[in-house]
XYZ file of C-alpha atoms in Angstrom:
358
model
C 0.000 0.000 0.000
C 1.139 3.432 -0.726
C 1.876 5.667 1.760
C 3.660 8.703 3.522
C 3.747 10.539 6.524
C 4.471 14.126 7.360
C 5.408 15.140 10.750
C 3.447 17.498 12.963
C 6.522 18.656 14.749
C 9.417 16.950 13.011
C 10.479 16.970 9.453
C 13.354 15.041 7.330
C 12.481 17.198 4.421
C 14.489 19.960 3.034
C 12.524 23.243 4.155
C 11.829 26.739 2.184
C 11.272 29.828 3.903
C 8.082 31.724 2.618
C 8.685 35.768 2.929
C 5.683 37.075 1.409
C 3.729 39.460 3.920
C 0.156 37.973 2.795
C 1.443 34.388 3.689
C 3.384 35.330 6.536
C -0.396 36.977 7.689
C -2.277 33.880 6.979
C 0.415 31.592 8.662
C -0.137 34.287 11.559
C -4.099 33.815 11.488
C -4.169 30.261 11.160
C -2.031 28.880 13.630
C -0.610 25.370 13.087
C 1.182 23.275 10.212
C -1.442 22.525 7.407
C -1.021 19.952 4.213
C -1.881 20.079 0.793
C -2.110 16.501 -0.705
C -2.803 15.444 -3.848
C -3.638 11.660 -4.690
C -2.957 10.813 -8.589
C -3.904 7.742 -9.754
C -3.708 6.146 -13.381
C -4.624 2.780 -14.888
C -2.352 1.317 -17.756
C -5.775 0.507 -19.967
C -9.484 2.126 -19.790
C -11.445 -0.022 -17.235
C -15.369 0.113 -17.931
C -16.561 2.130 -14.764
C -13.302 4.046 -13.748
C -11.784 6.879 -15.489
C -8.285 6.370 -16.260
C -6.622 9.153 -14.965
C -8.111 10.875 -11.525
C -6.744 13.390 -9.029
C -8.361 14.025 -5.259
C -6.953 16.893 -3.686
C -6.918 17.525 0.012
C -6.584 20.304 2.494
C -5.454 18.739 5.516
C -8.297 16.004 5.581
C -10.759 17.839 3.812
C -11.217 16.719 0.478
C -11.750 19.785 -1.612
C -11.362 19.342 -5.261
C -10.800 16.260 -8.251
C -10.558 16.219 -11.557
C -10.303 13.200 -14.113
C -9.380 12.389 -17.519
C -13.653 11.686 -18.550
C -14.460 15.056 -17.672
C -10.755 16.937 -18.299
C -12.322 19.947 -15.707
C -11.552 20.459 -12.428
C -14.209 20.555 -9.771
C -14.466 22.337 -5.843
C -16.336 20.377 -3.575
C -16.854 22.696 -0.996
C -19.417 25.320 -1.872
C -17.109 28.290 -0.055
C -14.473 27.787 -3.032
C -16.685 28.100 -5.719
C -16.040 31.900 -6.163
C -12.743 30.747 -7.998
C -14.253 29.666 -11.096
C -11.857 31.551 -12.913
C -8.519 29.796 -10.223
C -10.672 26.436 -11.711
C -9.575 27.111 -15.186
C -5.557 27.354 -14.525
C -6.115 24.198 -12.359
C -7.813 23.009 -15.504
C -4.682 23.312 -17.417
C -2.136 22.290 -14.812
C -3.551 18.576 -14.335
C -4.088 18.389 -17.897
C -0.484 18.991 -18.181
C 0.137 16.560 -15.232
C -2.113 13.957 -16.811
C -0.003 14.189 -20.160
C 3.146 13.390 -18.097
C 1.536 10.977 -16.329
C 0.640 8.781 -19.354
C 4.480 9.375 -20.769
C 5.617 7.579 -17.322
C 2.908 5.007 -17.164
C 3.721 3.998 -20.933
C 7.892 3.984 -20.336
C 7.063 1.593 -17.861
C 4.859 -0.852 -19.717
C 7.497 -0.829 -22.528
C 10.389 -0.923 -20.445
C 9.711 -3.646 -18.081
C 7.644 -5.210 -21.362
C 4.098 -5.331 -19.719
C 1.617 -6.170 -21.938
C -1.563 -4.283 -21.976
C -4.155 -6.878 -22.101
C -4.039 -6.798 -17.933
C -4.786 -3.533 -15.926
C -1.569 -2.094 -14.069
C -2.115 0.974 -11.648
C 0.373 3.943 -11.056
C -0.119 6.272 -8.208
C 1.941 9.215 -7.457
C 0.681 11.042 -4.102
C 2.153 14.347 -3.496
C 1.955 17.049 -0.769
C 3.112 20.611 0.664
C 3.241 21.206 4.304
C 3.329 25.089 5.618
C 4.465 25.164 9.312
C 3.320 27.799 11.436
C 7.244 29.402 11.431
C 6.821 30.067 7.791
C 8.685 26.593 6.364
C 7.991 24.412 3.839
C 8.357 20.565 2.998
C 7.277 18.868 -0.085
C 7.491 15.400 -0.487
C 6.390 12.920 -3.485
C 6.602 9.065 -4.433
C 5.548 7.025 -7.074
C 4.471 3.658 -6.958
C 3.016 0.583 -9.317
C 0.780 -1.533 -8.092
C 1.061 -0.714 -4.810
C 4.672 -0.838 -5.093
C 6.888 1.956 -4.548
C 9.261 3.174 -6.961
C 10.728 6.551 -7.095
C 11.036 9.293 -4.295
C 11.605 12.999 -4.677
C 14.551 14.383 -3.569
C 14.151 18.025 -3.374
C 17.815 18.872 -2.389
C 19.464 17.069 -5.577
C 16.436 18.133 -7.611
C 15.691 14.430 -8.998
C 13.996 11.224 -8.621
C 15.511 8.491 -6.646
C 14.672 5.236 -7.241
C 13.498 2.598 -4.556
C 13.992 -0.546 -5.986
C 16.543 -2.232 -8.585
C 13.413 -2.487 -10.942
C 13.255 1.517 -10.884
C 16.382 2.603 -11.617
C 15.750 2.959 -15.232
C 12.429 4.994 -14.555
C 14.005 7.094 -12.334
C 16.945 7.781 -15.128
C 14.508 8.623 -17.443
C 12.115 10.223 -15.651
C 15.309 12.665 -14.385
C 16.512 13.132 -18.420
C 12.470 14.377 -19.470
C 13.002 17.300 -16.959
C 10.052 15.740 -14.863
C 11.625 16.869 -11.380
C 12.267 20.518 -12.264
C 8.702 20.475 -13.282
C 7.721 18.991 -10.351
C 9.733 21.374 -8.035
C 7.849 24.548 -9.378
C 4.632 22.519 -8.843
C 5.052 21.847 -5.318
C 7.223 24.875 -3.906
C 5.126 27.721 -5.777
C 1.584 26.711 -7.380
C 1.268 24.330 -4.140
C 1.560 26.601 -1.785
C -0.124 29.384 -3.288
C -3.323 26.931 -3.307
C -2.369 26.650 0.056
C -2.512 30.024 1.161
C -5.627 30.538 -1.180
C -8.005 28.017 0.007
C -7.026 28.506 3.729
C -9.530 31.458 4.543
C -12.518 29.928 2.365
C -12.581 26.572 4.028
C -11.575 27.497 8.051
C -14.858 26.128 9.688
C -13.808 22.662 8.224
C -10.847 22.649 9.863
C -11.210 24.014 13.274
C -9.710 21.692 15.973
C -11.894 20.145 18.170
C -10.691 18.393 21.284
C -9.940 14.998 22.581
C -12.162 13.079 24.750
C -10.845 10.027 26.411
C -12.333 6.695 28.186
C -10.229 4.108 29.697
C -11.152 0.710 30.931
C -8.836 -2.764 31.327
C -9.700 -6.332 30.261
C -8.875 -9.717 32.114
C -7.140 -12.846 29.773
C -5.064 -15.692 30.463
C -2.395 -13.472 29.810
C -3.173 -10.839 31.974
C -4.522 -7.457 32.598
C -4.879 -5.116 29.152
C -5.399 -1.360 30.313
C -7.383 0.032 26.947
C -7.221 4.152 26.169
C -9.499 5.159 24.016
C -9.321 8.240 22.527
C -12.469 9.957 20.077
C -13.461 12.765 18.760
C -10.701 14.767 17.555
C -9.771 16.901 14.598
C -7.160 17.667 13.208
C -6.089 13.438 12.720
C -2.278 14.210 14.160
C -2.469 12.670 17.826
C 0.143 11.182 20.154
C -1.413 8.829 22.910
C 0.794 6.534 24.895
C 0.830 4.713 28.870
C 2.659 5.868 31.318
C 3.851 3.957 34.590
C 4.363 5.511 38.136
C 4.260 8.703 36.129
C 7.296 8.280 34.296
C 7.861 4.828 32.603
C 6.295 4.559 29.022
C 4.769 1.373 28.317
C 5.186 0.123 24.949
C 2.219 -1.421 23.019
C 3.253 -4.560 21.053
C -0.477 -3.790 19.224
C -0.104 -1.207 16.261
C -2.566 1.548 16.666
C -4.221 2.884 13.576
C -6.035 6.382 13.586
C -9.563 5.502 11.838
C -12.132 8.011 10.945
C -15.341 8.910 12.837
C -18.733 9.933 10.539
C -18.443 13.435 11.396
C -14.540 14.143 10.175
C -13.264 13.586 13.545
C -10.826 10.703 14.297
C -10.307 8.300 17.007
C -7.388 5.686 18.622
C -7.794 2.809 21.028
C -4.195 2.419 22.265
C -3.579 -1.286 24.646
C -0.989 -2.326 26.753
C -0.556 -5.393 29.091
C 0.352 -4.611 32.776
C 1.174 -7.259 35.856
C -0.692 -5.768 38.749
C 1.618 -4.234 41.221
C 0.901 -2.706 44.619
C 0.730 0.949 44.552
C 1.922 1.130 40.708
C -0.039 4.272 38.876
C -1.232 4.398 35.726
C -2.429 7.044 33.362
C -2.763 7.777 29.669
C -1.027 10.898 28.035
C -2.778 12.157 24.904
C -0.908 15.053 22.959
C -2.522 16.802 20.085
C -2.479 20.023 18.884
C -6.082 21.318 20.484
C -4.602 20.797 23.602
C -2.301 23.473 25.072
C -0.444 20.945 27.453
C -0.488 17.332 26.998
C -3.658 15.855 28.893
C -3.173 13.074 31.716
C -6.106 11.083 32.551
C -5.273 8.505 35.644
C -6.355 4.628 35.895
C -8.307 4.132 38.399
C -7.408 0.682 39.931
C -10.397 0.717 42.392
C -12.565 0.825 39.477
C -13.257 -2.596 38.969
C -13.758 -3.630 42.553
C -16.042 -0.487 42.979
C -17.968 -2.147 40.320
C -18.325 -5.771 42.047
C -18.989 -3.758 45.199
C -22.049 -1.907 43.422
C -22.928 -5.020 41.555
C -23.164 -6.607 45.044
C -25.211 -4.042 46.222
C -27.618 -4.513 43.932
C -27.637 -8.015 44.642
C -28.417 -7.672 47.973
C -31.473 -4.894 47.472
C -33.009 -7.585 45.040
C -32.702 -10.213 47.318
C -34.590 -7.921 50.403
C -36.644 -7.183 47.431
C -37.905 -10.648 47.033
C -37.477 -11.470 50.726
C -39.901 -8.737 51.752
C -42.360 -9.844 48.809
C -42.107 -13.251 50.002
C -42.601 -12.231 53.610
C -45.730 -10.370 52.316
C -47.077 -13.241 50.531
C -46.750 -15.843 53.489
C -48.343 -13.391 55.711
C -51.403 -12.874 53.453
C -51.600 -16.846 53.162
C -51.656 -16.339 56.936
C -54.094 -13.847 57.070
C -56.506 -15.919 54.317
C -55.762 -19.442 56.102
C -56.953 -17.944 59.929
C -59.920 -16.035 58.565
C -60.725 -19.555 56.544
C -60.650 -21.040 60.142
C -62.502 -18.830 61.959
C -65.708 -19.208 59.134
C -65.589 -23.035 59.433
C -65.483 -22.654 63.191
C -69.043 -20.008 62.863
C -70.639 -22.323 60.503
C -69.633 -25.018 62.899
C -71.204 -23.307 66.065
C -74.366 -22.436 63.858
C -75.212 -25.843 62.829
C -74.252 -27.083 66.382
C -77.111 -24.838 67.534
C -80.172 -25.425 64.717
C -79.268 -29.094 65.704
C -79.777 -28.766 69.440
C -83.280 -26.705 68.595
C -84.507 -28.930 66.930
């Protein structure tokens, strides 16, 4: 599967400082690092259904805009951006220029590795532009077939670098046709112009929300699990981890994976196994960027016996419950049997006397 990451805080790519006073403003207003990410995707043959040439672009995780090669026009998805419709037609031109690189690639490769066209292949390329809050810049981009990568860009060197032996040759000629220079002015200029552009039109769909947390613990044959679970959070960029006596990270041999919520937010259950110890703390430290210090929520160990104590509780109120009814009940019988008594005894006394009258 093809993928990347770009750090919130961290970066190994090279950087460019941005000096205009309109961008330095915007960084200003709108605190925090934000992404542009563009997903390209091509198939080596038309497939009946799919268009063979599509581009998704994202603002963070807001997907704003595609384009493909049935209708060759770019489209906004998000009403607020519509007032571009004359931005739409220079986008128009740029991915049709993409698109005609893009089929130069994808048909070097089928010739070059001798791929024959009669079975679907798929190149992706998935590119981005991160502006930091301090005014930086990092672009990164890969290639891949199939799911398999191929070629990274290397922004210092200004080329292509291949991944595997079986891309070396790609990369070469991808590096002769002037593709990377081409690529540089994509990503350092029209990219972050976009950027800068689309920041102030689509703000409400990116406003942070915070972190809410629940934590619980599960029994096995292994042992105790302690379970933090972490929802409801925008942007996706969260750091969640265990802590022991307040100091001692606890690894998770479990990989956790961020997964998306309905309404745009995200959310992370992050497990760890613990051996009970006596008067070891627990506690689950969440960092994201809503949050202006990192937020601590402790385990509470008494937890689970509070529960059996409340379950026991409510044992013992349903069994007065059912006592008292059961009291009740006898007594009535009681009540019923005595006052059955007491009749047979009149009727008894009654006939005695009509007997003796007579």
């Amino acid at each position: 599967m093809l993928w990347y990451q770009l750090a919130r805080k961290k970066s190994c790519f090279p950087a460019v400082l941005i000096t205009d006073p309109v961008n330095i403003f915007l960084f200003l207003f709108f605190l925090g690092s934000h992404t542009l990410k563009y997903y390209i995707t091509m198939l080596s043959t038309a497939y009946p259904g799919l268009p063979q040439y599509s581009v998704i672009a994202y603002v963070d995780d807001v997907r704003y805009g595609r384009y493909n090669s049935d209708t060759r026009h770019a489209e906004f998805l998000i009403q607020s951006l519509m007032v571009f419709s004359e931005h739409s037609e220079g986008l128009n031109k740029q991915a049709q220029l993409i698109e005609t690189m893009q089929k130069a690639i994808m048909n070097f490769i089928m010739d070059s590795s001798n791929m024959t066209y009669d079975i679907n292949y798929v190149f992706q390329i998935q590119a981005a532009c991160v502006l930091h809050e301090d005014g930086t810049v990092d672009v990164y981009e890969e290639g891949a077939l199939d799911g398999k990568q191929l070629v990274v860009f290397d922004k210092e060197t200004v080329e292509f670098v291949p991944v595997t032996r079986e891309a070396v040759l790609l990369a070469q000629w991808v590096n002769k046709q002037a593709f990377a220079k081409k690529y540089k002015i994509l990503m350092e200029n029209r990219c972050t112009q976009h950027l800068t552009l689309y920041l102030p039109y689509i703000k409400s769909y990116l406003d942070e929300k915070v972190p809410r947390v629940k934590l619980s613990s599960s029994e096995s044959e292994s042992g105790t699990k302690l379970h933090c679970r972490v929802y409801g959070f925008y942007p996706r960029d969260v750091e969640v981890k265990w802590i022991k006596n307040g100091r001692d990270e606890i690894h998770s041999e479990e990989a956790a994976q961020i997964l998306p919520n309905p309404d745009g937010t995200y959310q992370i259950r992050v497990s760890v196994g613990v051996t009970p110890e006596g008067g070891a703390t627990y506690s689950c430290h969440i960092d994201h960027s809503s949050l202006e210090n990192p937020l601590v929520v402790l385990f509470e160990t008494e937890t689970k016996n509070s529960n059996i104590t409340y379950i026991l509780i409510a044992v013992g109120v349903i069994v007065l419950f059912l006592a008292f009814g059961l009291g009740f009940f006898i007594q009535r019988k009681m009540k019923g049997f005595k006052d059955g008594q007491q009749s047979v005894n009149t009727n008894e006394q009654e006939t005695t006397q009509q007997e003796n009258i007579l």
